[in-house]
Amino acid sequence: MDVDDAADRQQRWEQRIEVPLFVASLLFLGGYTVVVLAHDAPVLQNLALALTLLMWLIFALDYAVRLKLSGEGLRFVRTHWLDTVVVVLPLLRPVRMVRAYNAVQRRRGEPRLSLHARVIAYASMSAVLLGYSSALAVYQQERSAPGSTIRTFGDSLWWACATLTTVGYGDVTPVTPLGRVIAVVLMGCGLALLGAVTGSFSSWLLQVFAREDEKRSPGN
């Protein structure tokens, strides 16, 4: 009974907090954008930094509340590893919007899109958010590094697109240690997202062909 009560309390909390977390993710991404790009406006940059720190506190508070409500103790860290990573790594916080969007759609009843379409839509949203966040983070690290080929935010966006799509032209590459760590994360996520989209699209095509074969079969 205690386990059921804990699960109910956690579910109610998650339902109440999803929309605020969606807004917090948007504000975090906007603030982080200003922090990175407005380096010639220190006052605006400091305000944006304060905003991003405030949004991080909201993420941390949500994580702490769900940790307590779960009653799992440190086991919660392992069973909810993605939430743990999102709190620790600023790069992944904007991707939290995809989960919040999914939760809001579920509350409106049955999803309007099929499973395959939802996978493709959510993977595409995640790719855009992750690519943009990575471009910001890499540009912040690389713009003044000696020997860097990523000198403008446009260069960083080009690099993020090439990395996410696994093309890897090699014309612009990160040279700083943190920039290369971000690159490795983006490569792994790019492969996973590309695989999800390709697999869902292929499965959808197979279902379409199967239905066409059933319509053409003599028994029908």
Short mmCIF file of C-alpha atoms in Angstrom, two decimals:
data_model
loop_
_atom_site.label_atom_id
_atom_site.label_comp_id
_atom_site.label_asym_id
_atom_site.label_seq_id
_atom_site.Cartn_x
_atom_site.Cartn_y
_atom_site.Cartn_z
CA MET A 1 0.00 0.00 0.00
CA ASP A 2 2.81 2.35 0.82
CA VAL A 3 4.39 1.63 -2.56
CA ASP A 4 1.10 2.39 -4.33
CA ASP A 5 0.68 5.63 -2.37
CA ALA A 6 4.22 6.70 -3.25
CA ALA A 7 3.61 5.93 -6.93
CA ASP A 8 0.34 7.91 -6.89
CA ARG A 9 1.98 10.90 -5.21
CA GLN A 10 4.83 10.84 -7.69
CA GLN A 11 2.44 10.61 -10.64
CA ARG A 12 0.37 13.54 -9.37
CA TRP A 13 3.53 15.62 -8.91
CA GLU A 14 4.74 14.79 -12.43
CA GLN A 15 1.38 15.77 -13.90
CA ARG A 16 1.46 19.14 -12.11
CA ILE A 17 5.09 19.91 -12.94
CA GLU A 18 5.27 18.91 -16.63
CA VAL A 19 4.07 22.24 -18.06
CA PRO A 20 6.26 24.35 -15.71
CA LEU A 21 9.23 22.19 -16.70
CA PHE A 22 8.41 22.73 -20.36
CA VAL A 23 8.46 26.50 -19.79
CA ALA A 24 11.64 26.19 -17.72
CA SER A 25 13.31 24.30 -20.57
CA LEU A 26 12.38 27.04 -23.04
CA LEU A 27 13.66 29.75 -20.70
CA PHE A 28 16.85 27.79 -20.05
CA LEU A 29 17.53 27.46 -23.77
CA GLY A 30 16.78 31.14 -24.37
CA GLY A 31 18.96 32.24 -21.47
CA TYR A 32 21.79 29.95 -22.51
CA THR A 33 21.60 31.35 -26.04
CA VAL A 34 22.03 34.88 -24.70
CA VAL A 35 24.88 33.81 -22.39
CA VAL A 36 26.82 32.38 -25.33
CA LEU A 37 26.01 34.88 -28.08
CA ALA A 38 25.77 38.17 -26.17
CA HIS A 39 29.41 38.20 -25.08
CA ASP A 40 29.65 41.89 -26.07
CA ALA A 41 26.80 42.81 -23.68
CA PRO A 42 27.97 41.81 -20.18
CA VAL A 43 24.89 43.16 -18.36
CA LEU A 44 22.50 41.21 -20.57
CA GLN A 45 24.77 38.19 -20.32
CA ASN A 46 24.75 38.29 -16.52
CA LEU A 47 20.95 38.53 -16.45
CA ALA A 48 20.70 35.56 -18.79
CA LEU A 49 23.15 33.61 -16.64
CA ALA A 50 21.00 34.28 -13.58
CA LEU A 51 17.97 33.04 -15.52
CA THR A 52 19.69 29.80 -16.53
CA LEU A 53 20.79 29.18 -12.94
CA LEU A 54 17.23 29.76 -11.72
CA MET A 55 15.90 27.27 -14.29
CA TRP A 56 18.52 24.76 -13.17
CA LEU A 57 17.27 25.14 -9.60
CA ILE A 58 13.78 24.28 -10.83
CA PHE A 59 15.10 21.13 -12.49
CA ALA A 60 17.03 20.21 -9.35
CA LEU A 61 13.98 20.84 -7.14
CA ASP A 62 11.81 18.64 -9.34
CA TYR A 63 14.42 15.88 -9.21
CA ALA A 64 14.71 16.12 -5.42
CA VAL A 65 10.93 16.01 -4.93
CA ARG A 66 10.53 12.98 -7.20
CA LEU A 67 13.44 11.28 -5.46
CA LYS A 68 11.73 11.73 -2.10
CA LEU A 69 8.25 10.76 -3.35
CA SER A 70 9.53 7.60 -5.03
CA GLY A 71 10.71 6.12 -1.72
CA GLU A 72 13.48 4.33 -3.65
CA GLY A 73 16.40 6.21 -2.17
CA LEU A 74 19.56 6.03 -4.27
CA ARG A 75 17.95 3.35 -6.44
CA PHE A 76 15.97 6.21 -8.02
CA VAL A 77 19.22 7.54 -9.51
CA ARG A 78 19.75 4.28 -11.38
CA THR A 79 16.15 3.65 -12.44
CA HIS A 80 15.72 7.25 -13.63
CA TRP A 81 19.17 7.70 -15.12
CA LEU A 82 17.98 9.99 -17.92
CA ASP A 83 16.50 12.46 -15.43
CA THR A 84 19.77 12.31 -13.49
CA VAL A 85 21.80 13.07 -16.62
CA VAL A 86 19.49 15.95 -17.57
CA VAL A 87 20.03 17.57 -14.15
CA VAL A 88 23.80 17.11 -14.30
CA LEU A 89 24.41 18.05 -17.95
CA PRO A 90 23.09 21.46 -19.09
CA LEU A 91 23.48 20.36 -22.70
CA LEU A 92 20.56 17.92 -22.41
CA ARG A 93 18.10 20.09 -20.48
CA PRO A 94 16.35 21.54 -23.55
CA VAL A 95 15.58 17.97 -24.69
CA ARG A 96 13.37 17.78 -21.58
CA MET A 97 10.82 19.73 -23.64
CA VAL A 98 10.14 16.63 -25.74
CA ARG A 99 9.10 14.61 -22.71
CA ALA A 100 6.94 17.44 -21.42
CA TYR A 101 5.29 17.83 -24.82
CA ASN A 102 4.58 14.10 -24.91
CA ALA A 103 3.01 14.21 -21.44
CA VAL A 104 0.77 17.15 -22.37
CA GLN A 105 -0.38 15.33 -25.51
CA ARG A 106 -1.26 12.21 -23.48
CA ARG A 107 -3.44 14.27 -21.15
CA ARG A 108 -5.54 15.41 -24.11
CA GLY A 109 -6.63 11.85 -24.82
CA GLU A 110 -5.54 9.45 -27.52
CA PRO A 111 -2.57 10.72 -29.57
CA ARG A 112 -3.51 12.02 -32.99
CA LEU A 113 -0.43 10.55 -34.63
CA SER A 114 0.41 6.89 -35.07
CA LEU A 115 3.22 5.33 -33.08
CA HIS A 116 5.63 5.51 -36.02
CA ALA A 117 4.80 9.16 -36.67
CA ARG A 118 5.26 10.01 -32.99
CA VAL A 119 8.68 8.33 -32.89
CA ILE A 120 9.78 10.25 -35.97
CA ALA A 121 8.36 13.54 -34.61
CA TYR A 122 9.92 13.19 -31.16
CA ALA A 123 13.26 12.04 -32.57
CA SER A 124 13.29 15.00 -34.95
CA MET A 125 12.45 17.43 -32.13
CA SER A 126 15.18 15.91 -29.98
CA ALA A 127 17.69 16.17 -32.83
CA VAL A 128 16.93 19.85 -33.42
CA LEU A 129 17.11 20.76 -29.73
CA LEU A 130 20.22 18.69 -29.09
CA GLY A 131 21.95 19.98 -32.21
CA TYR A 132 21.22 23.61 -31.33
CA SER A 133 22.33 23.17 -27.71
CA SER A 134 25.52 21.40 -28.82
CA ALA A 135 26.26 24.15 -31.30
CA LEU A 136 25.97 26.73 -28.53
CA ALA A 137 28.16 24.73 -26.13
CA VAL A 138 30.86 24.02 -28.72
CA TYR A 139 30.90 27.63 -29.94
CA GLN A 140 31.35 28.80 -26.34
CA GLN A 141 34.38 26.52 -25.96
CA GLU A 142 35.95 26.93 -29.40
CA ARG A 143 35.54 30.56 -30.44
CA SER A 144 38.72 31.76 -28.75
CA ALA A 145 40.72 28.51 -28.63
CA PRO A 146 44.10 28.50 -30.41
CA GLY A 147 43.93 26.64 -33.71
CA SER A 148 40.14 26.41 -33.66
CA THR A 149 38.23 26.23 -36.94
CA ILE A 150 34.92 27.10 -35.25
CA ARG A 151 35.07 30.88 -35.02
CA THR A 152 31.43 31.85 -35.56
CA PHE A 153 28.11 30.46 -34.41
CA GLY A 154 27.35 29.67 -38.04
CA ASP A 155 30.43 27.43 -38.14
CA SER A 156 29.21 25.70 -35.00
CA LEU A 157 25.72 25.13 -36.43
CA TRP A 158 27.26 23.67 -39.59
CA TRP A 159 29.42 21.35 -37.50
CA ALA A 160 26.42 20.24 -35.39
CA CYS A 161 24.36 19.41 -38.49
CA ALA A 162 27.21 17.44 -40.05
CA THR A 163 27.83 15.56 -36.81
CA LEU A 164 24.18 14.75 -36.08
CA THR A 165 23.62 13.39 -39.57
CA THR A 166 26.87 11.35 -39.27
CA VAL A 167 28.22 13.03 -42.43
CA GLY A 168 31.33 14.44 -40.78
CA TYR A 169 32.91 16.58 -43.51
CA GLY A 170 35.84 17.44 -41.25
CA ASP A 171 36.11 21.05 -42.47
CA VAL A 172 35.36 22.33 -38.94
CA THR A 173 36.21 20.28 -35.87
CA PRO A 174 36.49 21.02 -32.14
CA VAL A 175 40.01 21.19 -30.70
CA THR A 176 39.31 21.77 -27.00
CA PRO A 177 38.87 18.78 -24.64
CA LEU A 178 35.33 19.76 -23.62
CA GLY A 179 34.40 20.50 -27.21
CA ARG A 180 35.47 17.00 -28.21
CA VAL A 181 33.53 15.46 -25.32
CA ILE A 182 30.43 17.27 -26.57
CA ALA A 183 31.19 15.98 -30.05
CA VAL A 184 31.32 12.38 -28.83
CA VAL A 185 27.97 12.79 -27.04
CA LEU A 186 26.42 14.34 -30.14
CA MET A 187 27.76 11.53 -32.34
CA GLY A 188 26.21 8.88 -30.10
CA CYS A 189 22.90 10.70 -29.87
CA GLY A 190 22.91 11.32 -33.62
CA LEU A 191 23.32 7.62 -34.35
CA ALA A 192 20.53 6.71 -31.90
CA LEU A 193 18.11 9.31 -33.25
CA LEU A 194 18.90 8.49 -36.86
CA GLY A 195 18.36 4.80 -36.10
CA ALA A 196 15.01 5.53 -34.44
CA VAL A 197 13.77 7.57 -37.39
CA THR A 198 15.04 5.09 -40.00
CA GLY A 199 13.65 2.09 -38.13
CA SER A 200 10.22 3.69 -37.62
CA PHE A 201 10.00 4.81 -41.24
CA SER A 202 11.02 1.37 -42.50
CA SER A 203 8.48 -0.32 -40.22
CA TRP A 204 5.76 2.04 -41.45
CA LEU A 205 6.61 1.26 -45.08
CA LEU A 206 6.46 -2.47 -44.40
CA GLN A 207 3.01 -2.07 -42.86
CA VAL A 208 1.82 -0.05 -45.86
CA PHE A 209 3.10 -2.69 -48.28
CA ALA A 210 1.50 -5.46 -46.21
CA ARG A 211 -1.86 -3.70 -46.33
CA GLU A 212 -1.57 -3.23 -50.08
CA ASP A 213 -0.80 -6.93 -50.53
CA GLU A 214 -3.86 -7.86 -48.43
CA LYS A 215 -6.08 -5.64 -50.60
CA ARG A 216 -4.78 -7.26 -53.77
CA SER A 217 -5.03 -10.85 -52.55
CA PRO A 218 -7.79 -12.93 -54.25
CA GLY A 219 -9.37 -13.83 -50.91
CA ASN A 220 -10.46 -10.24 -50.46
#
